[in-house]
Coordinates of C-alpha atoms in Angstrom, one line a residue:
M1 CA 53.7 -6.4 1.9
N2 CA 50.2 -4.6 1.8
Q3 CA 51.9 -1.3 2.1
Q4 CA 54.5 -2.2 -0.5
N5 CA 51.7 -3.1 -3.0
S6 CA 49.9 0.1 -2.2
R7 CA 53.1 2.0 -3.0
D8 CA 53.6 0.2 -6.3
R9 CA 50.0 0.9 -7.3
K10 CA 50.4 4.6 -6.4
F11 CA 53.7 4.8 -8.5
L12 CA 52.1 3.2 -11.6
Q13 CA 49.0 5.4 -11.1
M14 CA 51.1 8.7 -10.9
T15 CA 53.6 7.8 -13.6
R16 CA 51.3 6.2 -16.3
T17 CA 47.9 7.5 -16.0
P18 CA 47.1 10.0 -18.8
I19 CA 48.4 13.2 -17.4
R20 CA 45.5 15.5 -18.1
G21 CA 43.1 13.2 -16.4
L22 CA 45.5 12.6 -13.6
T23 CA 46.0 16.3 -12.9
L24 CA 42.2 17.0 -13.1
R25 CA 41.6 14.2 -10.6
L26 CA 44.2 15.5 -8.1
A27 CA 43.4 19.1 -8.6
A28 CA 39.6 19.0 -8.4
P29 CA 39.5 18.2 -4.7
S30 CA 42.4 20.6 -3.9
V31 CA 40.3 23.5 -5.7
I32 CA 37.1 22.5 -3.7
G33 CA 39.1 22.5 -0.5
T34 CA 40.8 25.8 -1.0
L35 CA 37.6 27.5 -2.1
S36 CA 35.8 26.1 1.0
V37 CA 38.5 27.6 3.2
A38 CA 38.3 31.0 1.5
A39 CA 34.5 30.7 1.6
Y40 CA 34.6 30.4 5.3
G41 CA 37.0 33.4 5.4
I42 CA 34.1 35.3 3.8
A43 CA 31.5 34.0 6.2
D44 CA 33.7 34.8 9.2
A45 CA 34.3 38.3 7.9
F46 CA 30.4 38.8 7.4
F47 CA 29.4 37.6 11.0
V48 CA 32.2 39.6 12.6
S49 CA 31.1 42.7 10.6
C50 CA 27.8 42.4 12.4
L51 CA 29.6 43.5 15.5
G52 CA 30.5 46.8 14.0
T53 CA 33.2 48.6 11.9
S54 CA 36.1 48.1 14.5
A55 CA 35.4 44.4 14.9
S56 CA 35.3 43.9 11.1
G57 CA 38.7 45.8 11.0
A58 CA 40.1 43.3 13.6
V59 CA 39.7 40.5 11.0
G60 CA 42.2 42.1 8.7
V61 CA 44.6 42.8 11.6
V62 CA 44.5 39.2 12.8
S63 CA 44.9 37.9 9.2
S64 CA 48.7 38.5 9.4
V65 CA 48.8 36.2 12.4
T66 CA 46.9 33.3 10.8
A67 CA 49.1 33.8 7.6
L68 CA 52.2 33.3 9.9
I69 CA 50.7 30.2 11.3
Q70 CA 50.0 28.9 7.9
A71 CA 53.5 29.8 6.9
V72 CA 54.9 27.5 9.6
G73 CA 52.5 24.6 8.8
Y74 CA 52.8 24.8 5.0
T75 CA 56.6 25.2 5.3
L76 CA 57.1 21.9 7.1
G77 CA 54.2 20.2 5.3
Q78 CA 55.1 21.1 1.8
G79 CA 58.8 20.6 2.5
A80 CA 58.2 17.0 3.9
S81 CA 55.5 16.1 1.4
N82 CA 57.4 17.3 -1.8
T83 CA 60.6 15.5 -0.6
A84 CA 58.7 12.4 0.2
A85 CA 56.8 12.4 -3.1
R86 CA 60.2 12.6 -5.1
L87 CA 61.5 9.7 -2.8
L88 CA 58.5 7.6 -3.5
G89 CA 59.0 8.4 -7.3
E90 CA 62.6 7.1 -6.8
Q91 CA 60.9 4.0 -4.8
N92 CA 62.9 4.9 -1.6
S93 CA 60.0 4.5 0.9
G94 CA 62.2 4.3 4.0
E95 CA 63.5 7.9 3.6
A96 CA 60.0 9.0 2.7
K97 CA 58.7 7.8 6.0
R98 CA 61.4 9.4 8.0
T99 CA 60.8 12.7 6.3
L100 CA 57.0 12.8 6.9
T101 CA 57.3 11.8 10.6
T102 CA 60.0 14.3 11.2
G103 CA 58.0 17.1 9.3
F104 CA 54.9 16.3 11.6
A105 CA 56.8 16.4 14.8
A106 CA 58.4 19.7 13.9
S107 CA 55.0 21.2 13.1
L108 CA 53.8 20.5 16.5
L109 CA 56.8 21.8 18.2
A110 CA 56.7 25.0 16.1
G111 CA 53.0 25.6 16.7
A112 CA 53.6 25.2 20.5
A113 CA 56.4 27.8 20.3
L114 CA 54.0 30.2 18.5
A115 CA 51.4 29.7 21.2
A116 CA 53.7 30.2 24.0
I117 CA 55.3 33.4 22.7
G118 CA 52.3 35.0 21.2
W119 CA 49.8 34.4 24.1
F120 CA 51.6 36.8 26.5
W121 CA 52.0 39.5 23.8
S122 CA 48.7 39.7 22.2
E123 CA 47.9 43.5 23.0
P124 CA 51.2 44.9 21.9
L125 CA 51.2 42.4 19.0
V126 CA 47.9 43.7 17.4
L127 CA 49.0 47.4 17.8
L128 CA 52.3 46.5 16.1
L129 CA 50.2 44.8 13.2
G130 CA 48.3 48.0 12.5
A131 CA 45.4 48.1 14.8
T132 CA 43.9 51.4 15.8
G133 CA 42.9 52.1 19.4
T134 CA 39.3 51.2 18.7
I135 CA 40.2 48.0 16.7
A136 CA 42.8 46.7 19.2
P137 CA 40.4 45.2 21.8
Y138 CA 38.6 43.1 19.3
A139 CA 41.8 42.1 17.6
A140 CA 43.4 41.1 20.9
A141 CA 40.5 38.9 21.9
Y142 CA 40.6 37.2 18.5
V143 CA 44.2 36.7 18.4
R144 CA 44.6 35.1 21.8
I145 CA 42.5 32.2 20.8
V146 CA 44.1 31.7 17.5
L147 CA 47.5 31.5 19.0
L148 CA 46.4 29.2 21.6
S149 CA 45.2 26.8 18.9
A150 CA 48.4 27.2 16.9
P151 CA 49.9 23.6 17.5
C152 CA 46.6 22.1 16.1
M153 CA 46.6 24.5 13.1
T154 CA 50.3 23.9 12.1
A155 CA 49.9 20.2 12.4
S156 CA 46.7 20.2 10.4
F157 CA 48.2 22.2 7.6
A158 CA 51.3 19.8 7.5
M159 CA 49.0 16.7 7.4
G160 CA 47.0 18.2 4.7
C161 CA 50.1 18.6 2.6
F162 CA 51.1 14.9 3.4
L163 CA 47.9 13.6 1.9
R164 CA 48.0 15.7 -1.1
G165 CA 51.7 14.9 -1.6
Q166 CA 50.7 11.0 -1.8
G167 CA 48.0 11.8 -4.2
N168 CA 45.1 11.5 -1.7
T169 CA 43.7 15.0 -2.6
F170 CA 40.1 13.8 -2.2
H171 CA 40.7 12.9 1.6
A172 CA 42.6 16.2 2.0
M173 CA 39.5 18.0 0.6
I174 CA 37.3 16.2 3.1
G175 CA 39.4 17.3 6.1
V176 CA 39.6 20.9 5.1
T177 CA 36.0 21.3 4.0
A178 CA 34.7 19.6 7.2
G179 CA 36.9 22.0 9.3
A180 CA 35.6 25.0 7.4
A181 CA 31.9 23.9 7.7
V182 CA 32.2 23.3 11.4
S183 CA 33.7 26.8 11.9
A184 CA 31.1 28.4 9.8
A185 CA 28.2 26.7 11.5
L186 CA 29.7 27.6 15.0
N187 CA 30.4 31.2 14.2
P188 CA 26.9 32.7 14.7
L189 CA 26.2 30.3 17.6
F190 CA 29.3 31.7 19.5
I191 CA 29.1 35.2 18.4
F192 CA 25.4 36.0 18.8
T193 CA 23.7 33.2 20.9
F194 CA 26.5 32.9 23.4
G195 CA 27.4 36.7 23.1
L196 CA 31.2 36.0 22.8
G197 CA 31.8 38.5 20.1
T198 CA 35.2 38.2 18.4
T199 CA 36.2 35.8 21.0
G200 CA 33.5 33.5 19.7
A201 CA 34.6 33.8 16.1
A202 CA 38.2 32.8 17.1
L203 CA 36.7 29.8 19.1
A204 CA 34.8 28.8 16.1
L205 CA 38.0 28.9 14.0
A206 CA 39.8 26.7 16.6
M207 CA 37.1 24.1 16.8
G208 CA 37.0 23.7 13.1
Q209 CA 40.8 23.3 13.1
F210 CA 40.6 20.6 15.7
V211 CA 38.0 18.6 13.6
E212 CA 40.2 19.0 10.6
F213 CA 43.2 17.7 12.7
M214 CA 41.4 14.7 13.8
L215 CA 40.2 13.8 10.3
Y216 CA 43.6 14.1 8.9
A217 CA 45.2 12.0 11.7
A218 CA 42.7 9.4 11.0
F219 CA 43.3 9.4 7.3
I220 CA 46.9 9.2 7.6
N221 CA 46.9 6.2 9.8
S222 CA 44.3 4.3 7.8
R223 CA 44.9 2.1 4.8
I224 CA 44.4 4.9 2.2
S225 CA 47.8 6.4 3.2
T226 CA 50.8 5.1 1.4
I227 CA 53.0 6.0 4.6
K228 CA 51.9 6.2 8.1
L229 CA 53.2 8.3 10.8
S230 CA 55.0 6.6 13.6
P231 CA 57.4 7.9 16.5
K232 CA 59.9 5.1 15.4
Y233 CA 60.5 6.9 12.1
F234 CA 61.3 10.2 13.7
S235 CA 64.8 11.3 12.7
F236 CA 67.3 13.9 14.0
S237 CA 69.3 13.4 10.8
P238 CA 70.6 16.8 9.6
R239 CA 70.0 15.6 6.0
V240 CA 66.3 15.0 6.6
I241 CA 65.8 18.2 8.4
K242 CA 67.7 20.1 5.7
N243 CA 65.6 18.7 2.9
I244 CA 62.5 19.5 4.7
F245 CA 63.3 23.1 5.2
V246 CA 65.1 23.8 2.0
T247 CA 62.1 22.3 -0.1
G248 CA 59.5 24.0 2.1
M249 CA 61.1 27.5 2.3
P250 CA 59.1 28.7 -0.8
S251 CA 55.9 28.1 1.3
F252 CA 57.3 30.0 4.3
Y253 CA 58.3 32.9 2.0
R254 CA 54.8 32.9 0.4
Q255 CA 52.8 32.8 3.5
G256 CA 55.4 35.0 5.5
A257 CA 55.5 37.6 2.7
A258 CA 51.5 37.5 2.8
S259 CA 51.6 38.1 6.6
L260 CA 54.1 41.0 6.1
S261 CA 51.9 42.4 3.3
A262 CA 48.9 42.5 5.5
V263 CA 50.8 44.3 8.3
V264 CA 52.1 46.9 5.7
M265 CA 48.6 47.4 4.4
N266 CA 47.0 47.9 7.8
R267 CA 49.7 50.3 8.9
S268 CA 49.3 52.3 5.6
L269 CA 45.5 52.4 6.2
R270 CA 45.6 53.4 9.8
P271 CA 45.5 57.3 9.2
Y272 CA 42.3 56.8 7.1
G273 CA 40.3 55.3 9.9
D274 CA 38.5 52.0 10.8
A275 CA 36.0 52.0 7.8
R276 CA 38.8 52.1 5.3
I277 CA 40.7 49.2 7.2
A278 CA 37.5 47.2 7.4
A279 CA 36.8 47.7 3.8
M280 CA 40.2 46.6 2.5
S281 CA 40.0 43.6 5.1
I282 CA 36.8 42.4 3.2
V283 CA 38.5 43.0 -0.1
S284 CA 41.5 40.8 0.9
R285 CA 39.2 38.0 1.9
I286 CA 37.5 38.3 -1.6
Y287 CA 40.8 38.4 -3.3
L288 CA 41.7 35.2 -1.4
L289 CA 38.6 33.5 -2.6
I290 CA 39.3 34.5 -6.2
S291 CA 42.9 33.2 -6.0
S292 CA 42.2 30.0 -4.1
G293 CA 40.9 28.3 -7.2
V294 CA 44.4 28.7 -8.8
T295 CA 46.1 27.7 -5.6
G296 CA 44.0 24.5 -5.6
F297 CA 45.2 23.7 -9.1
G298 CA 48.7 24.1 -8.0
L299 CA 48.4 21.9 -4.9
G300 CA 46.8 19.3 -7.0
M301 CA 49.5 19.7 -9.7
Q302 CA 52.5 19.3 -7.4
P303 CA 52.2 15.5 -6.4
A304 CA 52.0 14.7 -10.1
C305 CA 55.0 16.8 -10.9
A306 CA 57.0 15.6 -7.9
Y307 CA 56.4 11.9 -8.6
N308 CA 57.2 12.2 -12.3
F309 CA 60.3 14.3 -11.6
G310 CA 61.7 11.5 -9.3
A311 CA 60.8 8.9 -12.0
G312 CA 62.5 11.1 -14.8
K313 CA 59.3 11.6 -16.8
F314 CA 59.7 15.3 -17.6
D315 CA 57.3 15.4 -20.6
R316 CA 54.4 14.6 -18.1
I317 CA 55.4 17.4 -15.8
T318 CA 55.2 19.9 -18.7
G319 CA 51.7 18.5 -19.7
A320 CA 50.4 18.9 -16.1
Y321 CA 51.7 22.4 -16.0
R322 CA 50.2 23.6 -19.2
F323 CA 46.8 22.0 -18.5
C324 CA 46.6 23.8 -15.1
K325 CA 47.4 27.1 -16.8
R326 CA 44.7 26.8 -19.2
A327 CA 42.2 25.7 -16.7
S328 CA 43.1 28.5 -14.2
A329 CA 42.8 31.1 -16.9
V330 CA 39.2 30.1 -17.7
Y331 CA 38.4 30.1 -14.0
L332 CA 39.9 33.5 -13.2
T333 CA 38.3 35.1 -16.2
L334 CA 34.8 34.0 -15.2
V335 CA 35.1 34.7 -11.4
A336 CA 36.9 38.0 -11.9
A337 CA 34.3 39.3 -14.4
A338 CA 31.4 38.4 -12.0
A339 CA 33.0 40.0 -9.0
F340 CA 33.8 43.2 -11.1
V341 CA 30.2 43.6 -12.0
F342 CA 28.6 42.9 -8.6
A343 CA 31.5 44.7 -6.6
P344 CA 29.3 47.4 -5.0
R345 CA 26.6 44.7 -4.0
I346 CA 29.3 42.5 -2.5
M347 CA 30.7 45.2 -0.3
A348 CA 27.2 46.5 0.7
A349 CA 26.4 43.0 1.9
F350 CA 28.9 43.5 4.6
R351 CA 27.1 46.7 5.8
Q352 CA 23.4 45.5 5.9
E353 CA 23.7 44.8 9.6
D354 CA 24.3 48.4 10.3
Q355 CA 20.9 49.3 9.5
L356 CA 19.7 46.7 12.1
I357 CA 22.0 48.0 14.7
N358 CA 21.0 51.6 14.1
E359 CA 17.3 50.8 14.6
L360 CA 18.3 48.8 17.8
S361 CA 20.2 51.8 19.1
L362 CA 17.4 54.2 18.3
A363 CA 14.8 52.0 20.0
A364 CA 17.1 51.9 23.0
E365 CA 17.5 55.6 23.2
R366 CA 13.6 56.1 23.0
R367 CA 13.1 53.7 26.0
G368 CA 16.0 55.3 27.9
I369 CA 18.0 52.2 28.0
T370 CA 21.8 52.3 28.1
M371 CA 23.8 49.2 28.3
F372 CA 27.2 47.7 27.4
C373 CA 27.4 44.7 25.1
D374 CA 29.9 43.0 23.0
F375 CA 28.5 44.8 19.9
D376 CA 29.6 48.2 18.6
F377 CA 26.3 49.7 19.6
A378 CA 26.9 53.3 18.5
P379 CA 24.8 54.3 15.5
R380 CA 26.4 53.9 12.2
G381 CA 26.7 57.1 10.0
V382 CA 26.0 57.4 6.5
E383 CA 29.3 58.7 5.8
S384 CA 30.9 55.6 7.3
N385 CA 29.0 53.4 5.1
R386 CA 29.8 55.4 2.0
E387 CA 33.5 55.3 2.8
F388 CA 33.4 51.4 3.4
I389 CA 31.5 50.7 0.1
E390 CA 33.3 53.1 -2.2
T391 CA 36.8 52.0 -0.9
G392 CA 36.1 48.4 -1.2
T393 CA 34.2 48.6 -4.5
L394 CA 37.2 50.3 -6.3
A395 CA 39.9 48.2 -4.7
L396 CA 37.9 45.0 -5.7
R397 CA 37.4 46.1 -9.3
M398 CA 41.1 47.0 -9.7
I399 CA 42.0 43.5 -8.4
C400 CA 39.6 41.8 -10.8
G401 CA 41.1 43.7 -13.7
A402 CA 44.5 42.1 -12.9
A403 CA 43.2 38.8 -11.8
P404 CA 43.6 36.9 -15.2
F405 CA 47.3 37.5 -14.8
L406 CA 47.4 35.6 -11.4
A407 CA 47.7 31.9 -12.6
R408 CA 51.2 32.0 -14.1
P409 CA 53.2 33.2 -10.9
I410 CA 51.1 30.8 -8.5
L411 CA 51.6 27.8 -10.8
C412 CA 55.2 28.6 -11.9
T413 CA 56.1 28.7 -8.1
G414 CA 54.4 25.4 -7.4
L415 CA 56.2 23.7 -10.4
C416 CA 59.5 24.9 -9.3
E417 CA 58.9 23.9 -5.7
S418 CA 57.7 20.3 -6.5
T419 CA 60.8 19.7 -9.0
G420 CA 63.4 20.7 -6.4
R421 CA 64.2 24.2 -7.7
S422 CA 63.7 25.8 -4.2
A423 CA 65.7 28.9 -4.7
L424 CA 63.9 29.9 -7.7
A425 CA 60.5 29.0 -6.1
S426 CA 61.6 31.1 -3.2
A427 CA 62.4 34.1 -5.3
L428 CA 59.1 33.9 -7.1
T429 CA 56.9 33.6 -4.0
V430 CA 58.7 36.4 -2.1
C431 CA 58.2 38.7 -5.1
H432 CA 54.7 37.7 -5.8
S433 CA 53.4 37.4 -2.3
G434 CA 55.2 40.3 -0.6
L435 CA 58.0 42.2 -2.2
F436 CA 56.2 43.7 -5.2
F437 CA 53.2 44.7 -3.0
I438 CA 55.3 46.2 -0.3
I439 CA 57.2 48.3 -2.8
A440 CA 54.0 49.3 -4.6
V441 CA 52.1 50.2 -1.4
T442 CA 55.1 52.2 -0.1
L443 CA 55.6 54.2 -3.2
L444 CA 52.1 54.5 -4.4
S445 CA 50.6 55.5 -1.0
R446 CA 53.0 58.5 -1.0
M447 CA 52.2 59.5 -4.5
F448 CA 48.5 58.9 -4.5
G449 CA 47.3 58.4 -0.9
L450 CA 44.5 56.0 -0.5
R451 CA 44.1 55.4 -4.3
G452 CA 47.7 54.4 -4.2
I453 CA 47.1 51.7 -1.6
Q454 CA 44.1 50.5 -3.6
M455 CA 46.3 50.0 -6.7
S456 CA 49.0 48.2 -4.9
T457 CA 47.8 44.6 -5.2
P458 CA 47.1 44.7 -8.9
V459 CA 50.5 46.3 -9.5
G460 CA 52.0 43.5 -7.6
I461 CA 50.2 40.9 -9.6
I462 CA 51.2 42.3 -13.0
L463 CA 54.9 42.5 -11.7
A464 CA 54.7 38.9 -10.6
F465 CA 53.2 37.8 -13.9
L466 CA 56.2 39.4 -15.8
M467 CA 58.7 37.6 -13.5
A468 CA 57.0 34.3 -14.2
V469 CA 57.0 34.7 -17.8
I470 CA 60.8 35.4 -17.6
V471 CA 61.3 32.2 -15.6
E472 CA 59.3 30.2 -18.0
K473 CA 61.2 31.5 -20.9
N474 CA 64.6 30.8 -19.3
G475 CA 63.3 27.2 -18.6
E476 CA 62.2 26.6 -22.1
R477 CA 65.4 27.8 -23.5
R478 CA 67.5 25.4 -21.3
T479 CA 65.4 22.3 -21.6
G480 CA 62.8 22.8 -24.5
T481 CA 60.0 22.4 -21.9
A482 CA 58.5 24.4 -19.0
P483 CA 60.9 25.4 -16.3
V484 CA 62.0 21.9 -15.2
R485 CA 65.5 20.8 -14.7
R486 CA 67.0 17.6 -13.3

């Protein structure tokens, strides 16, 4: 009875609360959560950069593996949560329980499969992903731990989606923020105090994901959750499994395309050396920080859209979508302007440790000391620093110039995903997250070399924006509203 009352209250809240206030309340925690994860990525890149240029480049190489793990977790999590949210909007709680429990079990099994397959192939894997001979040892040490923690990571991503899908975005924020904070705090301890190098960075990430997993498990099985997970709700029903995968495939395409894009980027940069790979790796983390705020708006918008779609309240969906577009445009303009102005200082911040290591190296030479340690102890050249800063500054400023166009493809994809238009959402996300970039980097790198690689991300953003505009116009012509269709 208590669970039924909780579901009734949630239904009334999601379908009758003024839509702008509801969307802001749901989106704000999601924005904070995604920003905290992106900020941890920046901190991780900063600490690893202290180990040297090759170690810094390893972060970019391994990012494609973490993107793949996220792809699996978000596919099953978003697929189950969006389906369950629509079912709750239709007041079909029994099917919603089966959907979430099956999605959770599938996320654990998929993570275990990734860990088993990837653990034995870590060194060939990082070379395939674009690592140079000097980057490969750092990347292999990092990726082994990441793959070992894959079951915990995929399940954490899935449970975070479950909480957001039920409208509990605040508790989802607590989990992801706590995990990021633990990882950030352990990073310097494991890397420097314990001398574990890139292995320490990976262990810090794994520990943060474990904390996030435990918090999410506690939240989902507490009174705040509309639906609790239980083995008795697990279902082998082809209908349940199909709904999860069909609804979640846009998330897989988005993260999978991002993973493939990272591989293409690293392989394209390999002829230009470790400094260029390291610089673009840092730029990718900063780009993720810029875009994560919009991703947070999209994640907060989706449960409101899914609930109201199930309840047949299409005008509320349009209101939520338009509010998020305006808020995201303001956010992107402010953040991109600041990053554009301070781009050289931002990139230089990731090379400040080079001066320290140079001094340590010179002091060791004066004393006649030679030793092996986890740090890249070779003195840094002025040319390497210049290449790193110049490459990253130009690439970051190009991205900032295109950033205001980023909101529409992200939000339009989320809207289509939450309202059951999976094929359209999949097409949008494949083009935005991967296809346009891959085409751009392939063509432009041949035409303009390194400059073409730097131009590829902003070109992909502009093309995705134009595609989202076409989708919106088509939806408005058919329904008189945003791209929503029953």
